[in-house]
Short mmCIF file of C-alpha atoms in Angstrom, two decimals:
data_model
loop_
_atom_site.label_atom_id
_atom_site.label_comp_id
_atom_site.label_asym_id
_atom_site.label_seq_id
_atom_site.Cartn_x
_atom_site.Cartn_y
_atom_site.Cartn_z
CA MET A 1 5.39 5.60 39.82
CA SER A 2 2.86 4.14 42.16
CA ARG A 3 -0.57 4.15 40.85
CA ARG A 4 -1.82 6.72 43.23
CA ASP A 5 0.29 9.55 41.92
CA GLY A 6 -0.54 8.16 38.39
CA ARG A 7 -4.13 9.05 39.04
CA GLU A 8 -3.39 12.83 39.00
CA GLY A 9 -2.97 14.99 35.98
CA LEU A 10 -6.04 14.23 34.01
CA PRO A 11 -5.44 17.58 31.91
CA ILE A 12 -2.01 16.29 30.89
CA VAL A 13 -3.32 12.91 29.81
CA ILE A 14 -6.11 14.50 27.77
CA GLY A 15 -3.80 17.12 26.47
CA SER A 16 -1.22 14.55 25.30
CA LEU A 17 -3.93 12.51 23.60
CA VAL A 18 -5.34 15.61 21.81
CA VAL A 19 -1.83 16.31 20.67
CA ALA A 20 -1.43 12.78 19.46
CA LEU A 21 -4.79 13.02 17.52
CA ALA A 22 -3.64 16.16 15.99
CA LEU A 23 -0.33 14.61 14.96
CA THR A 24 -2.30 11.74 13.38
CA VAL A 25 -3.74 14.04 10.76
CA VAL A 26 -1.37 16.95 10.47
CA PRO A 27 -0.40 17.16 6.80
CA LEU A 28 3.09 15.71 6.00
CA PRO A 29 5.03 15.98 2.71
CA VAL A 30 4.09 12.95 0.51
CA LEU A 31 7.53 11.50 1.03
CA LEU A 32 7.25 11.45 4.81
CA GLU A 33 3.59 10.28 4.75
CA PRO A 34 4.44 6.50 5.16
CA PHE A 35 6.61 7.26 8.22
CA ARG A 36 3.93 8.72 10.34
CA PRO A 37 3.84 6.65 13.47
CA TYR A 38 0.81 5.57 15.30
CA TRP A 39 0.83 8.41 17.78
CA VAL A 40 -2.34 7.65 19.54
CA ALA A 41 -1.16 4.01 20.29
CA LEU A 42 2.27 5.33 21.49
CA VAL A 43 0.82 7.83 23.92
CA MET A 44 -1.90 5.38 25.18
CA SER A 45 0.87 2.84 25.80
CA TYR A 46 2.83 5.36 27.87
CA TRP A 47 -0.15 6.22 30.06
CA HIS A 48 -1.14 2.65 30.36
CA LEU A 49 2.34 1.49 31.37
CA GLU A 50 3.39 4.36 33.57
CA SER A 51 0.24 5.52 35.28
CA GLY A 52 -3.19 4.24 36.40
CA ARG A 53 -4.86 5.82 33.44
CA LEU A 54 -6.48 4.27 30.43
CA HIS A 55 -6.42 0.72 31.85
CA GLU A 56 -9.98 -0.01 30.92
CA LEU A 57 -10.98 -1.03 27.40
CA GLY A 58 -13.87 1.31 27.25
CA PRO A 59 -11.76 4.51 26.90
CA ALA A 60 -9.48 2.77 24.49
CA PHE A 61 -12.56 1.92 22.39
CA ALA A 62 -13.84 5.48 22.41
CA LEU A 63 -10.44 6.83 21.59
CA GLY A 64 -10.24 4.43 18.67
CA LEU A 65 -13.70 5.70 17.42
CA LEU A 66 -12.41 9.26 17.60
CA VAL A 67 -9.41 8.27 15.44
CA ASP A 68 -11.70 6.55 13.02
CA VAL A 69 -13.82 9.68 12.73
CA LEU A 70 -10.88 11.97 12.39
CA THR A 71 -9.14 9.99 9.76
CA GLY A 72 -12.29 8.95 7.96
CA SER A 73 -11.41 5.29 8.08
CA LEU A 74 -14.00 2.48 8.56
CA LEU A 75 -15.86 3.08 11.78
CA GLY A 76 -14.36 0.59 14.36
CA ARG A 77 -11.04 -0.21 12.75
CA HIS A 78 -8.85 1.79 15.19
CA ALA A 79 -11.23 1.05 17.97
CA LEU A 80 -10.57 -2.68 17.42
CA SER A 81 -6.81 -2.03 17.11
CA LEU A 82 -6.63 0.03 20.36
CA VAL A 83 -8.74 -2.30 22.28
CA ILE A 84 -6.55 -5.34 21.46
CA LEU A 85 -3.44 -3.19 22.08
CA ASN A 86 -4.75 -2.15 25.47
CA PHE A 87 -5.64 -5.77 26.47
CA LEU A 88 -2.07 -6.98 25.55
CA LEU A 89 -0.53 -4.04 27.37
CA ARG A 90 -2.50 -5.06 30.40
CA ARG A 91 -1.32 -8.66 30.12
CA PHE A 92 2.32 -7.78 29.84
CA ARG A 93 2.36 -4.49 31.87
CA ASN A 94 4.31 -5.82 34.81
CA ARG A 95 7.04 -7.18 32.63
CA ILE A 96 7.39 -4.33 30.32
CA ARG A 97 7.48 -1.70 33.06
CA PHE A 98 10.73 -2.78 34.50
CA PHE A 99 12.67 -3.05 31.35
CA PRO A 100 15.20 -0.31 30.50
CA PRO A 101 13.75 2.09 27.90
CA TRP A 102 15.45 0.57 24.91
CA GLN A 103 14.21 -2.85 25.82
CA GLN A 104 10.85 -1.36 26.49
CA ALA A 105 10.95 0.19 23.04
CA LEU A 106 11.44 -3.22 21.45
CA ALA A 107 8.48 -4.76 23.53
CA VAL A 108 6.21 -1.78 22.49
CA GLY A 109 7.48 -2.22 18.89
CA ALA A 110 6.43 -5.96 19.04
CA LEU A 111 2.94 -4.85 20.17
CA LEU A 112 2.76 -2.30 17.43
CA PHE A 113 3.66 -4.82 14.84
CA ASN A 114 0.89 -7.02 16.12
CA ASP A 115 -1.28 -4.03 15.74
CA ARG A 116 -0.28 -3.68 12.18
CA VAL A 117 -1.39 -7.24 11.68
CA VAL A 118 -4.85 -6.32 13.00
CA HIS A 119 -5.00 -3.52 10.47
CA LEU A 120 -3.78 -5.69 7.67
CA TRP A 121 -6.66 -8.04 8.39
CA VAL A 122 -9.24 -5.24 8.15
CA VAL A 123 -7.58 -3.43 5.20
CA GLY A 124 -7.07 -6.76 3.38
CA LEU A 125 -10.75 -7.55 3.77
CA LEU A 126 -11.79 -4.19 2.43
CA GLU A 127 -9.41 -3.46 -0.36
CA ARG A 128 -8.74 -6.87 -1.53
CA SER A 129 -5.24 -5.86 -2.22
CA TRP A 130 -1.82 -6.04 -0.31
CA PRO A 131 -1.04 -2.61 1.12
CA GLY A 132 2.71 -2.76 0.14
CA TRP A 133 5.98 -2.57 2.10
CA ALA A 134 5.48 0.93 3.37
CA PHE A 135 2.59 -0.43 5.56
CA TRP A 136 5.21 -1.93 7.95
CA ILE A 137 7.38 1.36 8.51
CA PRO A 138 5.23 3.02 11.33
CA PRO A 139 6.04 0.42 14.03
CA LEU A 140 9.84 0.89 13.29
CA VAL A 141 9.35 4.69 13.63
CA GLY A 142 7.38 3.98 16.82
CA ILE A 143 10.39 1.95 18.22
CA ALA A 144 12.72 4.78 17.38
CA LEU A 145 10.46 7.33 19.00
CA TRP A 146 9.48 5.44 22.13
CA PRO A 147 12.47 6.43 24.37
CA TRP A 148 12.04 10.10 23.48
CA LEU A 149 8.42 10.16 23.93
CA PHE A 150 8.84 8.28 27.34
CA LEU A 151 11.39 10.84 28.49
CA LEU A 152 9.27 13.86 27.30
CA LEU A 153 6.01 12.56 28.87
CA ASP A 154 7.89 11.60 32.00
CA ALA A 155 9.44 15.11 32.16
CA LEU A 156 6.02 16.74 31.77
CA ARG A 157 4.49 14.54 34.39
CA SER A 158 7.25 15.03 37.02
CA ARG A 159 7.24 18.77 36.54
CA ARG A 160 3.55 18.83 37.18
CA ARG A 161 4.01 16.81 40.21
CA GLY A 162 6.97 18.95 41.37
CA ALA A 163 4.82 22.11 41.07
CA ARG A 164 2.44 20.58 43.54
CA PRO A 165 3.05 20.99 47.22
CA MET B 1 -11.88 -2.63 38.32
CA ASN B 2 -8.36 -2.12 39.68
CA GLY B 3 -7.73 -5.79 39.61
CA PRO B 4 -4.24 -7.19 40.02
CA TYR B 5 -2.76 -6.36 36.60
CA GLY B 6 -0.79 -9.03 35.09
CA GLN B 7 -1.51 -11.44 37.90
CA ARG B 8 -2.29 -14.80 36.56
CA SER B 9 -5.42 -15.06 38.68
CA LEU B 10 -7.78 -16.99 36.40
CA ILE B 11 -10.78 -14.78 37.25
CA SER B 12 -9.23 -11.47 36.26
CA VAL B 13 -7.78 -12.97 33.09
CA SER B 14 -11.05 -14.46 31.98
CA GLY B 15 -12.92 -11.33 32.92
CA GLY B 16 -10.57 -9.33 30.80
CA THR B 17 -10.80 -11.68 27.92
CA ALA B 18 -14.62 -11.54 28.06
CA ARG B 19 -14.39 -7.74 27.90
CA LEU B 20 -11.92 -7.94 25.02
CA MET B 21 -14.33 -10.22 23.16
CA ALA B 22 -17.25 -7.93 23.89
CA TYR B 23 -15.55 -4.84 22.63
CA SER B 24 -13.95 -6.60 19.68
CA LEU B 25 -17.30 -7.89 18.68
CA LEU B 26 -18.71 -4.41 19.02
CA ALA B 27 -15.93 -2.99 16.82
CA ILE B 28 -16.42 -5.73 14.15
CA THR B 29 -20.18 -5.05 14.14
CA LEU B 30 -19.49 -1.34 13.72
CA MET B 31 -17.14 -2.05 10.82
CA ALA B 32 -19.57 -4.34 9.12
CA LEU B 33 -22.51 -2.01 9.43
CA ASP B 34 -20.38 0.93 8.29
CA PHE B 35 -19.03 -1.13 5.26
CA ARG B 36 -22.29 -2.70 4.26
CA GLY B 37 -24.48 0.30 4.07
CA ARG B 38 -23.53 3.19 6.36
CA TYR B 39 -26.05 2.17 9.03
CA VAL B 40 -24.13 3.94 11.66
CA ASP B 41 -23.90 7.54 10.38
CA HIS B 42 -25.46 8.89 13.45
CA VAL B 43 -22.60 7.39 15.48
CA ARG B 44 -20.23 9.07 13.11
CA ASP B 45 -22.12 12.43 13.21
CA ALA B 46 -22.10 12.43 17.00
CA ALA B 47 -18.37 11.76 17.04
CA THR B 48 -17.79 14.43 14.48
CA GLN B 49 -19.25 17.07 16.64
CA VAL B 50 -16.37 16.38 19.01
CA ILE B 51 -13.80 16.26 16.34
CA GLU B 52 -14.72 19.18 14.10
CA PRO B 53 -13.10 21.90 16.35
CA LEU B 54 -9.89 19.81 16.44
CA VAL B 55 -9.89 19.72 12.61
CA LEU B 56 -10.26 23.47 12.33
CA LEU B 57 -7.59 23.97 15.02
CA ILE B 58 -5.12 21.83 13.22
CA ASP B 59 -5.85 23.72 9.99
CA LEU B 60 -5.35 27.05 11.53
CA PRO B 61 -1.51 27.23 11.61
CA PHE B 62 -1.33 25.96 8.11
CA HIS B 63 -3.86 28.50 6.98
CA GLY B 64 -1.89 31.21 8.78
CA ALA B 65 1.39 30.17 7.29
CA ASP B 66 -0.27 30.40 3.79
CA ARG B 67 -1.54 33.94 4.63
CA LEU B 68 2.02 34.85 5.81
CA ALA B 69 3.52 33.41 2.75
CA GLU B 70 1.13 35.45 0.63
CA PHE B 71 2.16 38.52 2.72
CA TRP B 72 5.83 38.17 2.10
CA THR B 73 5.47 37.34 -1.64
CA ARG B 74 7.48 39.65 -3.70
CA ARG B 75 5.84 42.44 -5.44
CA SER B 76 7.13 41.57 -8.87
CA GLU B 77 5.78 38.01 -8.44
CA LEU B 78 2.36 39.35 -7.55
CA VAL B 79 2.37 41.76 -10.44
CA GLU B 80 3.16 38.98 -12.82
CA ARG B 81 0.53 36.67 -11.26
CA ILE B 82 -2.03 39.56 -11.59
CA ARG B 83 -1.15 40.07 -15.28
CA ARG B 84 -1.43 36.35 -16.01
CA LEU B 85 -4.88 36.24 -14.34
CA GLU B 86 -6.01 39.34 -16.18
CA ARG B 87 -5.02 37.66 -19.47
CA ASP B 88 -6.89 34.54 -18.48
CA ALA B 89 -9.95 36.52 -17.49
CA VAL B 90 -10.02 38.41 -20.87
CA ARG B 91 -9.78 35.01 -22.80
CA LYS B 92 -12.32 33.46 -20.60
CA ASN B 93 -14.77 36.33 -21.05
CA ALA B 94 -14.47 36.11 -24.73
CA MET B 95 -15.32 32.46 -24.42
CA LEU B 96 -18.22 33.24 -22.12
CA GLY B 97 -19.61 35.70 -24.74
CA ASP B 98 -19.83 32.69 -27.18
CA LEU B 99 -21.41 30.61 -24.52
CA ALA B 100 -24.14 33.25 -23.70
CA ASP B 101 -25.11 32.98 -27.36
CA LEU B 102 -25.19 29.29 -27.25
CA THR B 103 -27.32 29.39 -24.05
CA VAL B 104 -29.95 31.62 -25.67
CA GLU B 105 -29.93 29.38 -28.78
CA ASN B 106 -30.19 26.31 -26.68
CA ALA B 107 -33.17 27.68 -24.72
CA ARG B 108 -34.87 28.38 -27.91
CA LEU B 109 -34.34 25.05 -29.38
CA ARG B 110 -35.49 23.52 -26.22
CA GLU B 111 -38.71 25.51 -26.35
CA LEU B 112 -39.15 24.25 -29.97
CA LEU B 113 -38.62 20.72 -28.85
CA ASP B 114 -40.76 21.20 -25.72
CA ALA B 115 -38.02 19.92 -23.60
CA ALA B 116 -37.36 20.67 -20.04
CA PRO B 117 -35.39 23.85 -19.46
CA ARG B 118 -31.76 23.40 -18.36
CA GLN B 119 -31.07 23.54 -14.68
CA THR B 120 -28.90 26.37 -13.27
CA ARG B 121 -26.09 25.42 -10.98
CA ARG B 122 -24.03 27.38 -8.72
CA TYR B 123 -20.42 26.76 -8.00
CA LEU B 124 -19.14 27.03 -4.46
CA ALA B 125 -15.35 27.26 -4.12
CA ALA B 126 -14.13 25.29 -1.28
CA GLU B 127 -10.65 25.13 0.20
CA LEU B 128 -9.18 21.87 1.39
CA ALA B 129 -8.56 21.61 5.06
CA ALA B 130 -4.97 20.83 5.90
CA ILE B 131 -5.70 17.39 7.08
CA ASP B 132 -4.15 14.11 6.10
CA LEU B 133 -6.65 11.36 6.30
CA ASP B 134 -6.12 7.69 6.47
CA PRO B 135 -4.33 6.48 3.29
CA PHE B 136 -6.92 3.82 2.86
CA ALA B 137 -9.90 6.15 3.14
CA HIS B 138 -10.55 7.96 -0.12
CA ARG B 139 -11.99 11.04 1.61
CA ILE B 140 -11.07 14.73 1.68
CA VAL B 141 -12.15 17.36 4.10
CA ILE B 142 -13.21 20.71 2.67
CA LYS B 143 -13.74 23.87 4.57
CA ARG B 144 -17.27 24.49 3.70
CA GLY B 145 -20.30 23.23 5.59
CA ARG B 146 -23.83 23.47 6.44
CA VAL B 147 -23.59 27.23 7.08
CA ASP B 148 -22.45 27.61 3.46
CA GLY B 149 -25.37 25.47 2.14
CA VAL B 150 -23.48 22.41 1.33
CA GLU B 151 -25.68 19.28 1.42
CA VAL B 152 -25.10 15.62 1.27
CA GLY B 153 -24.92 14.28 -2.21
CA MET B 154 -23.62 17.50 -4.02
CA PRO B 155 -21.08 16.70 -6.72
CA VAL B 156 -17.57 18.05 -6.26
CA ILE B 157 -15.46 18.87 -9.06
CA ASP B 158 -12.12 20.52 -9.86
CA ALA B 159 -10.58 22.04 -12.90
CA GLY B 160 -10.06 18.61 -14.55
CA GLY B 161 -13.33 16.83 -13.90
CA VAL B 162 -15.42 15.14 -11.33
CA LEU B 163 -13.77 14.53 -7.97
CA GLY B 164 -16.47 12.93 -5.94
CA GLN B 165 -19.57 13.87 -3.85
CA VAL B 166 -20.29 15.31 -0.45
CA GLU B 167 -20.79 12.39 1.95
CA GLN B 168 -21.12 14.11 5.29
CA VAL B 169 -21.82 17.74 6.28
CA ASP B 170 -20.87 19.37 9.49
CA ARG B 171 -21.09 23.01 10.62
CA ASN B 172 -18.02 24.36 8.96
CA THR B 173 -16.60 21.43 7.14
CA SER B 174 -17.70 18.61 4.93
CA ARG B 175 -16.31 15.25 3.94
CA VAL B 176 -16.12 14.35 0.35
CA ILE B 177 -15.89 10.75 -0.87
CA LEU B 178 -13.67 10.41 -3.84
CA LEU B 179 -14.71 8.61 -7.06
CA THR B 180 -11.76 6.19 -6.36
CA ASP B 181 -13.20 4.85 -3.12
CA PRO B 182 -14.22 1.21 -3.55
CA ASP B 183 -17.55 2.13 -2.13
CA HIS B 184 -18.26 4.64 -4.81
CA ALA B 185 -20.21 3.94 -8.03
CA LEU B 186 -20.80 6.58 -10.69
CA PRO B 187 -23.05 6.28 -13.69
CA VAL B 188 -21.06 7.24 -16.70
CA GLN B 189 -21.19 7.40 -20.50
CA ILE B 190 -18.31 6.59 -22.78
CA LEU B 191 -17.92 9.05 -25.76
CA PRO B 192 -18.10 8.91 -28.59
CA ALA B 193 -19.75 5.43 -28.50
CA GLY B 194 -22.34 6.75 -26.17
CA GLU B 195 -22.44 3.62 -24.13
CA ARG B 196 -23.68 3.92 -20.61
CA THR B 197 -22.27 1.90 -17.75
CA VAL B 198 -21.21 2.34 -14.12
CA ALA B 199 -17.64 3.30 -13.02
CA TYR B 200 -16.60 1.83 -9.68
CA GLY B 201 -13.75 3.14 -7.35
CA SER B 202 -10.67 0.83 -7.42
CA GLY B 203 -9.04 1.87 -4.19
CA ARG B 204 -6.23 3.26 -6.13
CA VAL B 205 -6.06 6.98 -6.43
CA ASP B 206 -5.40 7.04 -10.22
CA ARG B 207 -7.88 4.36 -11.43
CA LEU B 208 -11.61 3.71 -11.79
CA ARG B 209 -12.93 0.36 -13.00
CA LEU B 210 -15.71 -0.53 -15.46
CA ASN B 211 -16.71 -4.10 -14.77
CA ASP B 212 -19.76 -4.72 -16.77
CA LEU B 213 -19.18 -3.51 -20.37
CA PRO B 214 -20.66 -5.90 -22.93
CA MET B 215 -18.14 -8.02 -24.78
CA ASN B 216 -18.94 -6.45 -28.13
CA THR B 217 -18.55 -3.01 -26.85
CA ALA B 218 -17.48 -0.35 -29.24
CA VAL B 219 -15.32 1.73 -26.80
CA GLU B 220 -11.65 2.09 -27.40
CA VAL B 221 -8.67 3.10 -25.22
CA GLY B 222 -8.38 6.74 -25.06
CA ASP B 223 -12.11 7.39 -25.21
CA LEU B 224 -13.44 10.29 -22.99
CA VAL B 225 -15.78 9.19 -20.15
CA VAL B 226 -18.39 11.58 -18.80
CA THR B 227 -21.08 11.44 -16.34
CA SER B 228 -24.36 10.14 -17.77
CA GLY B 229 -26.60 11.94 -15.35
CA LEU B 230 -28.70 8.76 -14.75
CA GLY B 231 -28.06 8.48 -11.08
CA GLY B 232 -29.80 11.84 -10.47
CA ARG B 233 -26.95 13.26 -8.49
CA PHE B 234 -24.42 14.35 -11.04
CA THR B 235 -25.47 16.40 -14.12
CA ALA B 236 -24.81 14.77 -17.46
CA GLY B 237 -21.66 15.48 -19.36
CA LEU B 238 -19.16 16.34 -16.63
CA PRO B 239 -15.78 14.85 -17.60
CA VAL B 240 -14.67 11.98 -15.46
CA GLY B 241 -11.70 10.39 -17.09
CA ARG B 242 -9.95 8.61 -19.98
CA LEU B 243 -10.18 4.97 -20.73
CA VAL B 244 -6.71 3.57 -20.42
CA ALA B 245 -7.12 -0.17 -20.49
CA LEU B 246 -9.61 -2.52 -21.98
CA GLU B 247 -9.69 -6.24 -21.77
CA ARG B 248 -12.00 -8.98 -22.81
CA PRO B 249 -11.09 -11.81 -20.49
CA ALA B 250 -11.95 -15.27 -22.19
CA GLY B 251 -14.78 -17.06 -20.40
CA GLN B 252 -16.05 -14.10 -18.64
CA PRO B 253 -19.41 -12.51 -19.40
CA PHE B 254 -18.36 -8.93 -19.47
CA ALA B 255 -15.39 -6.91 -20.76
CA ARG B 256 -13.47 -4.90 -18.30
CA ALA B 257 -11.89 -1.40 -18.56
CA GLU B 258 -9.87 1.04 -16.39
CA ILE B 259 -10.30 4.80 -16.52
CA GLU B 260 -7.76 7.22 -15.34
CA PRO B 261 -9.48 10.16 -13.65
CA LEU B 262 -9.16 13.69 -15.09
CA ALA B 263 -9.56 15.33 -11.65
CA GLY B 264 -6.45 15.56 -9.54
CA MET B 265 -7.56 13.29 -6.74
CA ASP B 266 -4.67 14.08 -4.49
CA ARG B 267 -3.13 17.33 -5.71
CA ASN B 268 -5.92 19.94 -5.27
CA ARG B 269 -5.98 23.00 -3.09
CA ILE B 270 -9.38 24.24 -4.08
CA VAL B 271 -12.39 22.35 -5.31
CA LEU B 272 -15.81 23.38 -6.46
CA VAL B 273 -19.06 22.17 -4.98
CA LEU B 274 -21.99 22.18 -7.40
CA GLN B 275 -25.18 23.37 -5.87
CA ALA B 276 -28.50 22.91 -7.65
CA VAL B 277 -30.56 26.07 -7.95
CA PRO B 278 -34.27 25.50 -8.20
CA ALA B 279 -35.08 25.55 -11.95
CA GLU B 280 -36.33 29.02 -13.01
CA PRO B 281 -37.19 28.94 -16.71
CA ARG B 282 -36.46 32.66 -17.28
CA GLU B 283 -32.97 32.37 -15.85
CA VAL B 284 -31.85 30.84 -19.19
CA ASP B 285 -32.19 33.97 -21.07
CA THR B 286 -29.60 35.96 -18.88
CA PRO B 287 -25.93 35.63 -19.66
CA PRO B 288 -24.41 32.90 -17.58
CA ALA B 289 -21.70 35.11 -16.08
CA GLU B 290 -24.09 37.18 -13.90
CA ALA B 291 -24.52 34.71 -11.16
CA VAL B 292 -21.79 35.78 -8.79
CA GLU B 293 -21.71 33.48 -5.92
CA ASP B 294 -19.65 33.35 -2.91
CA ALA B 295 -20.68 36.77 -1.51
CA ASP B 296 -22.43 35.00 1.26
CA ALA B 297 -19.39 32.77 1.76
CA GLY B 298 -18.09 32.07 5.19
CA ALA B 299 -15.48 34.18 7.03
CA GLU B 300 -12.57 32.09 6.03
CA GLY B 301 -11.03 34.30 3.50
CA THR B 302 -11.46 31.97 0.49
CA GLU B 303 -12.77 34.81 -1.44
CA SER B 304 -9.69 34.82 -3.67
CA ALA B 305 -11.25 32.02 -5.46
CA SER B 306 -14.85 33.25 -6.34
CA PRO B 307 -16.19 31.35 -9.29
CA THR B 308 -18.35 33.49 -11.45
CA ALA B 309 -19.69 31.31 -14.07
CA GLY B 310 -23.09 30.28 -12.96
CA GLU B 311 -22.99 27.90 -15.94
CA PRO B 312 -26.17 25.99 -16.43
CA ALA B 313 -25.60 22.29 -16.74
CA ASP B 314 -27.58 19.77 -18.51
CA ALA B 315 -30.29 18.07 -16.47
CA SER B 316 -31.80 15.96 -19.17
CA GLU B 317 -30.31 13.28 -21.35
CA SER B 318 -28.93 15.22 -24.21
CA PRO B 319 -25.62 13.82 -25.49
CA ALA B 320 -22.79 15.38 -23.39
CA GLY B 321 -20.02 17.48 -24.70
CA ASP B 322 -22.01 20.71 -25.02
CA GLY B 323 -21.80 23.68 -22.69
CA ALA B 324 -21.76 21.59 -19.66
CA THR B 325 -18.49 20.08 -20.42
CA ASN B 326 -16.84 23.48 -20.82
CA ALA B 327 -18.24 24.68 -17.69
CA SER B 328 -16.00 23.17 -15.22
CA PRO B 329 -12.75 24.17 -16.57
CA ASP B 330 -14.00 27.64 -17.18
CA ALA B 331 -15.28 28.11 -13.63
CA ALA B 332 -12.22 26.53 -12.10
CA ALA B 333 -9.46 27.96 -14.13
CA GLU B 334 -9.39 30.91 -11.93
CA ASP B 335 -8.80 28.86 -8.82
CA ARG B 336 -5.54 27.39 -9.97
CA ARG B 337 -2.60 28.84 -8.35
#
């Protein structure tokens, strides 16, 4: 867990981010549509907390721009949201890291709720309408998913590390 | 750069805050520029270069699953579908015969009136990519791009009516902005009163707004709304929607109305892109069914939906409701599953 070994595995970081981007736009049934979590934010949070990757605001900004282009939203909306999330993660990193996973999930959930407020601000300015209660579901799904995502990415990472001499 | 994360050293915190401010400001500037007039299209274009392969990659398994499902469809179902399509084709062909007559007649009348000849249009069938975009962005991605001859500004329709227009073209995909996007404005005409106005997107997928009707307007709820052709992008007479609400708020200078779009904004699999063909006066004399497009279509296997009606649409200001109005259902009916 030291930052030195966190520096390895750039392919896996990029791979997981590409998968997160894909999951962001993969078609879901209309009924499940509001439950889509903010995948990119979850994956970014994992790498930020558990490794030395994605600590800078620049990559977060670029990642956000990619999400904006991919989803066709206003250019800069997700960039702003990920930059703010990245900044907060950095402030609270040392505290969140040593929580047990379920507590970590709550902390990440709080950050995701804050992120929704950022989105609400932008969407509210544009659409001049309240987006409805379904707007607040993704952070809840994010909380539920966090421990599993954590275990999955941890397993992937440690297997990679184990493969190395 | 690897400063002591989380440590309350004043310098690292303020440095981080300054960077946060800088990036936030950049993001907000980008948003403002994008919202106010699409000044940052080149940024979007550059980023799309990175993203487009991903879009096609995501679409691949869904496309494959569709193919597989088609492969496993029962024979009886296929036979029944073919019968239905054949019946449809016969009926449409009969209607097209009528239309050919009308086209010739129209050309003659236009010659008598010394009016400009009608413009020929091609219909390019385009499949939607299996991509769910941001729910607040009224955009769709179609699997036709620059290589298929799609250009920015081309109208996009479906079997019901106007869907939107092409906003951005990449190599193999394009993005279409829907009529319902709050950024979109469409010059329309309300029939039968013939009143011309502009329909704005409302941000809701089933509503368009008319904000500046005169108070003494003659339109009524239930009236058909078609494109007026005044903007120069959409041909006149394409069906847009039906007027569903009309109010005259006291103390306001204008009456307001709401339109329900006829096109299925969120339930299409295949849409049609209208391509203008340079006007050729003699083209008008030939029956409209001969312009079979799509032969040069991409290698995506969307040939199942080849539109055949190269139906001329009205380029000038004649009252709508003539052949152009019939054109879109005709051409698109074959595409329905």
